[in-house]
CSV table of C-alpha atoms and ligand atoms in Angstrom, one decimal:
chain,number,residue,atom,x,y,z
A,1,MET,CA,0.0,0.0,0.0
A,2,VAL,CA,1.4,3.4,-0.9
A,3,GLN,CA,0.2,6.1,1.3
A,4,LYS,CA,0.2,9.7,0.2
A,5,LEU,CA,-0.4,11.7,3.3
A,6,LYS,CA,-0.2,15.4,2.6
A,7,GLU,CA,-2.8,17.2,4.7
A,8,GLN,CA,-2.0,20.4,6.6
A,9,TYR,CA,0.5,19.7,9.4
A,10,ARG,CA,1.0,16.1,8.3
A,11,PRO,CA,4.5,14.9,9.4
A,12,GLN,CA,6.5,13.9,6.4
A,13,PHE,CA,9.2,11.8,8.0
A,14,HIS,CA,7.6,10.7,11.3
A,15,PHE,CA,5.0,8.0,11.6
A,16,SER,CA,1.4,9.2,12.1
A,17,PRO,CA,-1.8,7.1,11.5
A,18,GLU,CA,-3.7,7.8,8.3
A,19,GLU,CA,-6.7,8.9,10.3
A,20,LYS,CA,-8.0,9.2,13.9
A,21,TRP,CA,-6.3,9.3,17.3
A,22,MET,CA,-3.0,7.7,18.3
A,23,ASN,CA,-1.0,7.8,21.6
A,24,ASP,CA,1.7,5.5,23.1
A,25,PRO,CA,3.9,3.2,21.0
A,26,ASN,CA,3.2,-0.4,22.0
A,27,GLY,CA,4.4,-3.9,21.3
A,28,MET,CA,7.6,-2.8,19.6
A,29,VAL,CA,9.4,-5.9,18.5
A,30,TYR,CA,11.7,-6.9,15.6
A,31,PHE,CA,10.9,-10.2,13.9
A,32,ASN,CA,11.6,-11.8,10.5
A,33,GLY,CA,13.0,-8.7,9.0
A,34,GLU,CA,10.3,-6.3,10.2
A,35,TYR,CA,10.2,-3.6,12.9
A,36,HIS,CA,6.7,-3.7,14.4
A,37,LEU,CA,5.1,-0.6,15.8
A,38,PHE,CA,1.8,-1.1,17.5
A,39,TYR,CA,0.2,1.9,19.1
A,40,GLN,CA,-2.7,3.1,21.3
A,41,TYR,CA,-5.4,3.8,18.8
A,42,ASN,CA,-9.0,5.1,18.7
A,43,PRO,CA,-10.5,4.2,15.3
A,44,PHE,CA,-13.7,6.2,16.0
A,45,ASP,CA,-12.4,9.7,16.7
A,46,THR,CA,-9.5,12.1,16.7
A,47,ILE,CA,-9.6,12.3,20.5
A,48,TRP,CA,-8.7,9.6,23.1
A,49,GLY,CA,-11.4,7.0,23.5
A,50,PRO,CA,-11.8,3.2,23.5
A,51,MET,CA,-8.3,1.9,23.0
A,52,HIS,CA,-7.3,-0.6,20.3
A,53,TRP,CA,-3.8,-1.5,19.2
A,54,GLY,CA,-3.1,0.0,15.8
A,55,HIS,CA,-0.3,-1.5,13.8
A,56,ALA,CA,2.4,-0.5,11.4
A,57,VAL,CA,5.6,-2.2,10.1
A,58,SER,CA,8.8,-1.1,8.6
A,59,LYS,CA,11.8,-2.7,7.1
A,60,ASP,CA,14.1,0.2,7.8
A,61,LEU,CA,12.6,2.2,10.8
A,62,ILE,CA,11.9,5.1,8.5
A,63,HIS,CA,9.3,4.0,6.0
A,64,TRP,CA,6.1,2.7,7.6
A,65,GLU,CA,3.3,0.7,6.2
A,66,GLN,CA,0.1,0.9,8.2
A,67,LEU,CA,-1.7,-2.4,8.7
A,68,PRO,CA,-5.2,-3.3,9.9
A,69,ILE,CA,-5.9,-2.9,13.6
A,70,ALA,CA,-4.2,-5.7,15.6
A,71,LEU,CA,-6.1,-5.9,18.9
A,72,LEU,CA,-9.7,-5.0,19.5
A,73,PRO,CA,-11.5,-4.5,22.8
A,74,ASP,CA,-13.1,-7.7,24.2
A,75,GLU,CA,-14.9,-9.0,27.3
A,76,HIS,CA,-11.9,-7.9,29.5
A,77,GLY,CA,-12.0,-4.3,28.3
A,78,THR,CA,-10.2,-1.9,26.0
A,79,ILE,CA,-6.6,-2.6,25.1
A,80,PHE,CA,-4.1,-0.3,26.9
A,81,SER,CA,-0.4,-0.1,26.5
A,82,GLY,CA,2.0,-3.1,26.6
A,83,SER,CA,4.8,-4.9,24.8
A,84,ALA,CA,5.5,-7.8,22.5
A,85,VAL,CA,8.3,-10.4,22.5
A,86,VAL,CA,9.5,-13.2,20.3
A,87,ASP,CA,8.9,-16.4,22.2
A,88,TRP,CA,11.9,-18.1,20.6
A,89,HIS,CA,11.7,-21.4,22.4
A,90,ASN,CA,7.9,-21.6,22.6
A,91,SER,CA,7.9,-21.3,26.4
A,92,SER,CA,4.3,-20.3,26.3
A,93,CYS,CA,3.3,-23.4,24.2
A,94,PHE,CA,1.3,-21.1,22.0
A,95,PHE,CA,3.2,-22.3,18.9
A,96,GLU,CA,3.7,-25.7,17.2
A,97,ASP,CA,6.9,-27.7,16.6
A,98,ASP,CA,8.8,-25.3,18.8
A,99,GLN,CA,8.5,-22.6,16.2
A,100,PRO,CA,9.1,-19.0,17.5
A,101,GLY,CA,6.2,-16.6,17.4
A,102,LEU,CA,5.0,-13.2,18.7
A,103,VAL,CA,3.4,-12.8,22.1
A,104,ALA,CA,1.8,-9.5,23.1
A,105,ILE,CA,1.4,-8.6,26.8
A,106,TYR,CA,-1.0,-5.7,27.3
A,107,THR,CA,-3.3,-4.2,29.9
A,108,SER,CA,-7.1,-4.8,29.6
A,109,ASN,CA,-8.9,-1.8,31.0
A,110,ASP,CA,-12.5,-2.0,32.3
A,111,THR,CA,-14.5,-1.4,35.4
A,112,TYR,CA,-15.6,-3.9,38.1
A,113,PRO,CA,-18.9,-5.5,37.3
A,114,ASP,CA,-20.6,-4.0,40.4
A,115,SER,CA,-19.0,-0.5,40.5
A,116,GLU,CA,-17.5,2.3,38.5
A,117,ARG,CA,-14.0,1.5,39.8
A,118,ILE,CA,-11.4,1.0,37.2
A,119,ARG,CA,-9.9,-2.4,36.8
A,120,GLN,CA,-6.6,-3.0,35.0
A,121,ARG,CA,-5.4,-6.6,34.3
A,122,GLN,CA,-2.6,-8.0,32.2
A,123,CYS,CA,-3.5,-10.2,29.2
A,124,LEU,CA,-1.8,-12.1,26.4
A,125,ALA,CA,-2.4,-12.5,22.7
A,126,TYR,CA,-0.2,-14.5,20.2
A,127,SER,CA,0.4,-14.4,16.5
A,128,LYS,CA,1.7,-17.1,14.2
A,129,ASP,CA,1.8,-15.0,11.1
A,130,ASN,CA,4.2,-12.1,11.8
A,131,GLY,CA,1.7,-10.0,13.7
A,132,ARG,CA,-0.9,-10.0,11.0
A,133,THR,CA,-3.6,-11.8,13.1
A,134,TRP,CA,-3.7,-12.4,16.8
A,135,VAL,CA,-5.4,-14.9,19.1
A,136,LYS,CA,-6.3,-13.8,22.6
A,137,TYR,CA,-5.2,-16.4,25.3
A,138,GLU,CA,-8.3,-18.2,26.5
A,139,LYS,CA,-7.2,-18.0,30.1
A,140,ASN,CA,-6.8,-14.2,30.2
A,141,PRO,CA,-6.2,-12.2,32.4
A,142,VAL,CA,-2.8,-13.6,33.5
A,143,LEU,CA,-2.0,-11.0,36.1
A,144,SER,CA,-4.3,-9.0,38.4
A,145,ASP,CA,-4.0,-7.2,41.7
A,146,TYR,CA,-7.3,-6.0,43.1
A,147,THR,CA,-5.7,-3.8,45.7
A,148,LYS,CA,-4.3,-1.6,42.9
A,149,THR,CA,-6.1,0.8,40.6
A,150,ASP,CA,-3.3,1.9,38.4
A,151,PHE,CA,-1.8,-1.4,37.3
A,152,ARG,CA,-0.7,-1.2,33.7
A,153,ASP,CA,1.7,-1.0,30.7
A,154,PRO,CA,3.6,-4.3,31.0
A,155,LYS,CA,7.1,-4.3,29.4
A,156,VAL,CA,8.4,-7.8,29.1
A,157,PHE,CA,11.9,-9.1,28.2
A,158,TRP,CA,13.9,-12.3,28.5
A,159,HIS,CA,16.6,-12.3,31.2
A,160,ASP,CA,19.1,-14.9,30.2
A,161,ALA,CA,21.1,-15.0,33.4
A,162,THR,CA,18.1,-16.2,35.4
A,163,LYS,CA,16.3,-17.9,32.4
A,164,LYS,CA,13.1,-16.0,33.2
A,165,TRP,CA,10.8,-13.6,31.6
A,166,ILE,CA,10.7,-10.3,33.4
A,167,MET,CA,7.7,-7.9,33.5
A,168,ILE,CA,8.0,-4.3,34.6
A,169,LEU,CA,4.7,-2.8,35.3
A,170,ALA,CA,3.5,0.7,36.3
A,171,THR,CA,1.8,0.5,39.7
A,172,GLY,CA,0.6,4.0,40.8
A,173,GLN,CA,3.7,5.9,41.9
A,174,SER,CA,6.1,2.9,41.6
A,175,VAL,CA,7.0,0.1,39.3
A,176,THR,CA,6.6,-3.6,40.2
A,177,ILE,CA,8.7,-6.4,38.8
A,178,TYR,CA,7.4,-9.9,38.2
A,179,THR,CA,9.0,-13.0,36.8
A,180,SER,CA,7.7,-15.9,34.8
A,181,PRO,CA,9.0,-19.1,33.1
A,182,ASN,CA,6.3,-19.1,30.4
A,183,LEU,CA,4.6,-15.7,30.1
A,184,LYS,CA,1.4,-17.1,31.6
A,185,GLU,CA,2.3,-17.5,35.3
A,186,TRP,CA,3.7,-14.4,37.0
A,187,GLU,CA,5.4,-14.2,40.4
A,188,PHE,CA,6.1,-10.9,42.3
A,189,ALA,CA,9.8,-10.1,42.5
A,190,SER,CA,10.1,-6.5,43.8
A,191,GLU,CA,8.8,-3.0,43.8
A,192,PHE,CA,10.8,0.1,43.0
A,193,GLY,CA,10.5,3.8,43.1
A,194,SER,CA,8.2,5.1,45.8
A,195,ASN,CA,11.1,7.1,47.2
A,196,ALA,CA,13.0,7.7,44.0
A,197,GLY,CA,12.8,10.2,41.1
A,198,SER,CA,10.0,12.5,40.2
A,199,HIS,CA,6.5,11.9,41.6
A,200,ALA,CA,5.0,14.9,39.8
A,201,GLY,CA,2.5,12.5,38.3
A,202,PHE,CA,1.4,8.8,38.3
A,203,TRP,CA,4.0,6.4,36.7
A,204,GLU,CA,3.3,4.9,33.3
A,205,CYS,CA,5.0,3.0,30.5
A,206,PRO,CA,8.2,1.7,32.2
A,207,ASP,CA,11.0,0.0,30.4
A,208,LEU,CA,14.2,-1.7,31.7
A,209,PHE,CA,17.2,-2.7,29.7
A,210,PRO,CA,21.0,-3.1,30.0
A,211,LEU,CA,23.5,-0.9,28.1
A,212,ALA,CA,27.3,-0.8,28.0
A,213,VAL,CA,28.9,2.4,29.2
A,214,GLU,CA,30.8,3.5,26.1
A,215,ASN,CA,33.8,5.0,27.7
A,216,GLU,CA,34.3,2.5,30.5
A,217,GLU,CA,35.5,-1.0,29.6
A,218,ASN,CA,33.3,-3.9,30.4
A,219,LYS,CA,30.8,-1.8,32.3
A,220,ILE,CA,27.1,-2.6,31.9
A,221,LYS,CA,24.4,-0.6,33.6
A,222,TRP,CA,20.6,-1.1,33.6
A,223,VAL,CA,18.5,1.8,32.5
A,224,MET,CA,14.9,2.2,33.6
A,225,LEU,CA,12.6,4.5,31.8
A,226,VAL,CA,9.5,5.8,33.5
A,227,SER,CA,7.0,8.2,32.0
A,228,ILE,CA,5.1,10.4,34.4
A,229,GLY,CA,1.6,11.5,33.7
A,230,ASP,CA,0.2,15.0,33.7
A,231,THR,CA,-1.7,16.1,36.8
A,232,GLY,CA,-2.3,19.5,35.5
A,233,THR,CA,0.0,21.2,38.0
A,234,SER,CA,3.5,21.1,36.6
A,235,LYS,CA,4.8,23.5,33.9
A,236,GLU,CA,5.9,20.6,31.7
A,237,GLY,CA,2.8,18.3,31.6
A,238,SER,CA,3.7,14.7,31.0
A,239,ARG,CA,7.3,13.6,30.5
A,240,THR,CA,9.8,10.8,30.9
A,241,GLN,CA,12.4,10.3,33.5
A,242,TYR,CA,15.1,7.6,33.7
A,243,PHE,CA,17.2,5.8,36.3
A,244,ILE,CA,20.6,4.2,36.0
A,245,GLY,CA,21.4,1.2,38.2
A,246,ASP,CA,21.8,-2.6,38.5
A,247,PHE,CA,19.4,-5.4,38.0
A,248,ASP,CA,19.9,-9.0,39.1
A,249,GLY,CA,16.7,-10.6,37.6
A,250,LYS,CA,14.6,-9.6,40.6
A,251,THR,CA,15.5,-6.2,42.0
A,252,PHE,CA,16.6,-2.9,40.5
A,253,VAL,CA,19.1,-1.0,42.6
A,254,ASN,CA,19.2,2.7,41.8
A,255,ASP,CA,22.6,4.5,41.5
A,256,HIS,CA,21.1,7.8,42.5
A,257,GLU,CA,20.5,7.8,46.2
A,258,ASP,CA,20.1,11.6,46.1
A,259,GLU,CA,17.2,13.7,44.7
A,260,THR,CA,18.6,13.6,41.2
A,261,VAL,CA,15.9,13.4,38.5
A,262,LEU,CA,17.2,12.5,35.1
A,263,TRP,CA,15.0,13.6,32.2
A,264,LEU,CA,15.0,11.7,28.9
A,265,ASP,CA,14.0,14.7,26.9
A,266,TYR,CA,13.7,18.4,27.8
A,267,GLY,CA,11.0,19.2,25.3
A,268,MET,CA,7.3,18.8,26.0
A,269,ASP,CA,6.6,16.3,23.2
A,270,ASN,CA,8.2,13.0,23.9
A,271,TYR,CA,6.1,10.7,26.1
A,272,ALA,CA,5.6,7.0,26.8
A,273,GLY,CA,8.7,6.0,24.8
A,274,VAL,CA,9.9,2.4,25.1
A,275,SER,CA,12.5,0.4,23.4
A,276,TRP,CA,12.3,-2.3,20.7
A,277,SER,CA,12.5,-5.9,21.8
A,278,ASP,CA,14.5,-8.7,20.0
A,279,ILE,CA,16.9,-6.5,18.0
A,280,PRO,CA,19.4,-9.1,16.6
A,281,ALA,CA,22.6,-9.3,18.6
A,282,LYS,CA,24.7,-8.5,15.5
A,283,ASP,CA,22.9,-5.2,15.3
A,284,GLY,CA,23.1,-4.7,19.1
A,285,ARG,CA,21.4,-1.3,19.2
A,286,ARG,CA,18.9,-0.2,21.9
A,287,MET,CA,16.4,1.9,20.0
A,288,TYR,CA,13.2,3.5,21.1
A,289,ILE,CA,10.5,5.7,19.9
A,290,GLY,CA,8.2,8.1,21.8
A,291,TRP,CA,4.8,9.5,21.3
A,292,MET,CA,5.4,13.1,20.1
A,293,SER,CA,2.8,14.8,22.2
A,294,ASN,CA,1.9,15.8,25.7
A,295,TRP,CA,-1.3,14.9,27.7
A,296,ARG,CA,-1.6,18.6,28.6
A,297,TYR,CA,-2.9,19.4,25.1
A,298,ALA,CA,-2.8,16.1,23.0
A,299,ASN,CA,-6.5,16.2,22.5
A,300,GLN,CA,-6.5,19.8,21.3
A,301,VAL,CA,-3.6,20.0,18.8
A,302,PRO,CA,-4.9,21.5,15.5
A,303,THR,CA,-4.7,18.5,13.2
A,304,LYS,CA,-7.9,17.5,11.6
A,305,GLU,CA,-7.8,14.0,9.9
A,306,TRP,CA,-5.6,12.4,12.6
A,307,ARG,CA,-4.1,13.3,15.9
A,308,GLY,CA,-0.7,12.0,17.1
A,309,ALA,CA,2.7,11.2,15.7
A,310,MET,CA,5.8,9.4,16.9
A,311,THR,CA,9.3,10.9,17.4
A,312,LEU,CA,12.1,9.8,15.2
A,313,PRO,CA,13.4,6.4,16.2
A,314,ARG,CA,16.4,7.0,18.4
A,315,GLU,CA,19.4,5.0,19.5
A,316,LEU,CA,20.3,5.1,23.1
A,317,SER,CA,23.8,4.9,24.6
A,318,LEU,CA,25.4,5.5,28.0
A,319,ILE,CA,28.4,7.6,28.7
A,320,SER,CA,30.3,8.4,31.9
A,321,ASN,CA,30.9,12.2,32.3
A,322,GLU,CA,31.7,14.7,35.1
A,323,LYS,CA,28.1,14.4,36.3
A,324,GLY,CA,27.9,10.6,36.4
A,325,ILE,CA,26.6,8.0,33.9
A,326,ARG,CA,24.1,9.6,31.5
A,327,LEU,CA,21.9,8.5,28.6
A,328,LEU,CA,22.6,9.9,25.2
A,329,GLN,CA,20.3,9.7,22.2
A,330,LYS,CA,20.6,10.2,18.5
A,331,PRO,CA,18.4,9.5,15.6
A,332,VAL,CA,19.0,6.0,14.1
A,333,SER,CA,21.5,6.0,11.3
A,334,GLU,CA,18.8,4.8,8.8
A,335,ILE,CA,17.8,8.5,8.7
A,336,ASN,CA,20.4,8.6,5.9
A,337,LEU,CA,17.7,7.1,3.6
A,338,ILE,CA,15.8,10.4,3.4
A,339,ARG,CA,18.8,12.7,3.2
A,340,ARG,CA,19.1,14.6,-0.1
A,341,GLU,CA,21.2,17.7,-1.1
A,342,THR,CA,23.5,19.2,1.5
A,343,SER,CA,24.9,22.7,1.5
A,344,VAL,CA,28.0,23.2,3.7
A,345,GLN,CA,29.4,26.4,5.2
A,346,GLN,CA,32.6,26.4,7.1
A,347,ASN,CA,34.6,28.8,9.3
A,348,LEU,CA,32.1,31.7,9.4
A,349,LEU,CA,32.4,34.5,11.8
A,350,VAL,CA,29.1,35.7,13.3
A,351,GLU,CA,29.8,39.2,14.6
A,352,SER,CA,28.3,40.6,17.7
A,353,ASP,CA,24.7,41.6,17.3
A,354,ASN,CA,24.8,41.2,13.5
A,355,PRO,CA,22.4,38.5,12.3
A,356,VAL,CA,23.5,36.1,9.5
A,357,CYS,CA,20.8,34.5,7.4
A,358,PHE,CA,20.7,31.3,5.4
A,359,ASP,CA,18.0,30.2,3.0
A,360,MET,CA,16.5,26.7,3.5
A,361,ASN,CA,14.9,25.7,0.3
A,362,ASN,CA,12.9,22.9,1.7
A,363,GLN,CA,10.2,22.4,4.4
A,364,LEU,CA,11.9,19.2,5.5
A,365,VAL,CA,15.4,20.0,6.8
A,366,GLU,CA,18.2,18.7,8.9
A,367,ILE,CA,20.6,21.3,10.4
A,368,ASN,CA,24.0,20.2,11.7
A,369,ILE,CA,25.9,23.0,13.3
A,370,GLU,CA,29.1,23.3,15.3
A,371,LEU,CA,29.9,26.5,17.0
A,372,GLU,CA,33.0,27.6,18.8
A,373,LYS,CA,34.8,30.6,20.4
A,374,ILE,CA,31.5,31.7,21.8
A,375,ASN,CA,32.5,35.0,23.2
A,376,GLY,CA,29.1,36.6,23.7
A,377,THR,CA,26.7,36.1,26.6
A,378,LYS,CA,24.0,34.4,24.5
A,379,PHE,CA,23.3,33.3,21.0
A,380,ASP,CA,20.2,32.5,19.0
A,381,LEU,CA,19.4,30.1,16.2
A,382,ILE,CA,16.1,31.3,14.7
A,383,ILE,CA,14.0,29.1,12.4
A,384,GLN,CA,12.0,31.5,10.4
A,385,HIS,CA,9.2,29.3,9.0
A,386,SER,CA,7.3,31.9,7.1
A,387,GLU,CA,6.9,35.7,7.2
A,388,PHE,CA,5.4,35.7,10.7
A,389,ASP,CA,6.2,32.4,12.2
A,390,ARG,CA,9.5,31.7,13.9
A,391,THR,CA,10.9,29.2,16.5
A,392,GLU,CA,13.8,30.5,18.5
A,393,ILE,CA,16.5,28.3,20.0
A,394,ARG,CA,18.6,30.3,22.5
A,395,TYR,CA,21.7,29.4,24.3
A,396,ASN,CA,22.6,31.3,27.5
A,397,VAL,CA,26.4,31.1,28.1
A,398,LEU,CA,26.3,32.2,31.8
A,399,GLN,CA,23.4,30.0,32.8
A,400,GLU,CA,24.4,27.1,30.5
A,401,THR,CA,20.9,26.5,29.3
A,402,LEU,CA,19.5,25.8,25.9
A,403,VAL,CA,15.9,27.1,25.5
A,404,ILE,CA,13.4,26.6,22.8
A,405,ASP,CA,10.7,29.3,22.4
A,406,ARG,CA,7.7,28.4,20.3
A,407,ALA,CA,5.5,31.3,21.4
A,408,ASN,CA,5.6,32.8,17.9
A,409,SER,CA,6.0,29.5,16.0
A,410,GLY,CA,2.4,29.4,14.6
A,411,VAL,CA,-0.9,28.2,16.0
A,412,HIS,CA,-0.7,27.8,19.7
A,413,GLN,CA,-3.9,29.2,21.1
A,414,PHE,CA,-5.4,25.7,21.7
A,415,SER,CA,-3.4,25.5,25.0
A,416,ALA,CA,-1.9,28.1,27.4
A,417,SER,CA,0.8,25.5,28.1
A,418,PHE,CA,2.0,25.3,24.5
A,419,PRO,CA,4.0,28.5,24.4
A,420,VAL,CA,5.9,28.0,27.7
A,421,LEU,CA,9.7,27.9,27.4
A,422,GLN,CA,11.4,24.5,27.2
A,423,GLU,CA,14.8,24.5,28.8
A,424,ALA,CA,17.7,22.0,28.9
A,425,PRO,CA,20.9,22.3,30.9
A,426,LEU,CA,23.9,22.2,28.5
A,427,THR,CA,27.5,23.0,29.2
A,428,LEU,CA,30.0,24.1,26.5
A,429,LYS,CA,32.8,21.7,25.8
A,430,ASN,CA,36.0,23.6,25.2
A,431,ASN,CA,33.9,26.6,24.3
A,432,LYS,CA,32.1,24.5,21.7
A,433,ILE,CA,28.6,23.3,21.1
A,434,ASN,CA,27.0,21.1,18.4
A,435,MET,CA,23.4,20.6,17.4
A,436,GLN,CA,21.6,18.3,15.1
A,437,ILE,CA,18.1,19.6,14.4
A,438,PHE,CA,15.3,17.9,12.5
A,439,LEU,CA,12.5,20.0,11.1
A,440,ASP,CA,9.4,18.3,9.9
A,441,ILE,CA,6.2,20.0,8.9
A,442,SER,CA,4.9,20.2,12.5
A,443,SER,CA,7.8,19.3,14.8
A,444,ILE,CA,11.4,20.1,15.7
A,445,GLU,CA,13.9,17.7,17.4
A,446,ILE,CA,17.1,19.0,18.7
A,447,PHE,CA,20.0,16.7,19.7
A,448,ALA,CA,22.7,18.9,21.4
A,449,ASN,CA,26.3,18.0,22.2
A,450,ASP,CA,26.2,14.6,20.5
A,451,GLY,CA,22.9,13.6,22.1
A,452,GLU,CA,23.5,14.8,25.7
A,453,ALA,CA,20.4,16.9,25.6
A,454,ALA,CA,17.3,16.2,23.5
A,455,ILE,CA,14.5,18.6,23.0
A,456,THR,CA,11.4,17.4,21.1
A,457,SER,CA,8.7,19.9,20.4
A,458,LEU,CA,5.6,20.1,18.2
A,459,LEU,CA,5.1,23.3,16.1
A,460,TYR,CA,2.2,24.4,13.9
A,461,PRO,CA,3.7,27.1,11.6
A,462,SER,CA,2.2,28.3,8.4
A,463,GLU,CA,4.3,27.3,5.4
A,464,GLY,CA,6.5,29.7,3.6
A,465,ARG,CA,10.1,30.4,2.8
A,466,LYS,CA,12.3,29.0,5.5
A,467,GLN,CA,15.4,30.7,6.8
A,468,LEU,CA,17.9,30.0,9.5
A,469,ILE,CA,19.1,33.1,11.3
A,470,LEU,CA,22.2,33.1,13.6
A,471,LEU,CA,22.7,35.9,16.1
A,472,SER,CA,25.3,36.3,18.7
A,473,HIS,CA,24.8,38.8,21.6
A,474,ILE,CA,27.6,41.0,23.0
A,475,GLY,CA,30.5,39.1,21.4
A,476,ASN,CA,31.4,37.1,18.3
A,477,MET,CA,31.2,33.4,17.7
A,478,LYS,CA,32.6,31.1,15.0
A,479,VAL,CA,30.6,28.7,13.0
A,480,ASN,CA,33.0,25.7,12.4
A,481,THR,CA,30.5,24.0,10.2
A,482,LEU,CA,26.9,24.4,9.2
A,483,GLU,CA,25.3,21.8,7.1
A,484,LEU,CA,21.8,22.2,5.8
A,485,THR,CA,20.4,19.0,4.4
A,486,GLU,CA,17.1,18.6,2.5
A,487,LEU,CA,15.1,15.6,3.6
A,488,CYS,CA,12.5,13.9,1.6
A,489,THR,CA,9.0,12.6,2.5
A,490,ILE,CA,8.5,8.9,3.5
A,491,TRP,CA,5.0,8.8,2.1
A,492,ASP,CA,5.7,8.9,-1.7
B,501,LIG,C1,0.2,6.6,28.8
B,501,LIG,C2,-1.1,5.9,29.0
B,501,LIG,C3,-0.9,4.5,29.6
B,501,LIG,C4,-2.1,3.8,29.2
B,501,LIG,C5,-2.5,4.4,27.8
B,501,LIG,C6,-3.9,4.5,27.6
B,501,LIG,O1,0.1,7.7,27.9
B,501,LIG,O2,-1.9,6.7,29.9
B,501,LIG,O3,-0.6,4.4,30.9
B,501,LIG,O4,-1.9,2.4,29.1
B,501,LIG,O5,-1.9,5.7,27.8
B,501,LIG,O6,-4.2,5.0,26.3
């Protein structure tokens, strides 16, 4: 199926459903040459509603083919977030002749028969045909806890050292870990988090995986991602934190005994991200995708035919720096597939308070810039989308902060929270800074200092002639390199 999706604000190199509402990525798994992306989907409306699992597949993480809905509500309720794994050795006995197959583990959401109280229970479905059709397990649900109301979003993986399946589940303001030999019977292992990290909202969509620390030999750490919901009180709305620590198959031990909160992304529009399961060992990457929106205004953003898009797929890595071990992220290398013409500028001086402009001949652009000898107090990188609409990226040298201001970037009146400043801490390295920026029709993603800080943000500008403006305040700076690359649509 060739999709041509060209409506106003339609992302051209990010996944969005052809029509109707989408939120969290679900069931991300790689199997038989395909990356699967399931997602929270309401096929009836462009606002959140009865959840199904929508489905798309890709052979390269960039071009997506939307497939029919994979999981529909049933007698146990609507289908909330969850994960999928390859059951390589048929531990579940769902498959014949010890053939591998896909098993989805998701939350069924309904209410108790005799009250309005929400009931969330974990269920299974399996597929013998590469995720095209699914059979629900006849003994669903496989995991319930009637003492807990928020009991959802299972992320499951195989833990080779203990030869067990592990499930990490969001349980109110904590996560709970369970183990199983066969995906059907689950045993409590531990609970983590009631005294750690941010509790600005209820915890959702956890993930847990090991990663090597790149600049320390033979050091493996475990990363836990936890999204925190919007309670309407914070400036930022919903967002995702992470923890670094160790995991022995039962218990996660957090490295940060102090109050440190580590944010995955400093922009408002990267939520509920989880990583792909079963990436082949010879590839070895840990890749994730997030929902590019925020519960604060997700139901109000000004798209018509559909609502919701995913971030670019990103590769995660760990690095040890002066602050400790930190997560870095960068877009997957497959992004190369949509790169077209590049124009390169080198060794340019941006004089104090004297703006320099560059034309960008395309609506879809990647900007790679390296700045050095930053002698001023601040500098701005302004994306002029059209005559009136501009997004400003500002770096403050004294405060060491990178800020994105979308107050004048286009339509924002749908939410008072949309124009608030989004700020990331970022230190200069040898008086240098680099940024990789992706501009789609209705989003911007910034990866600063090789992925140390990411800012993901929706934008709704009118289209026009795009320009990039560089401005240095009270002092010069040098542009080492500036590359402007035209990107092409994934929908042709
Ligand atoms: C996160 C979330 C999940 C839940 C799903 C419902 O955005 O609230 O916790 O499973 O969305 O659509």
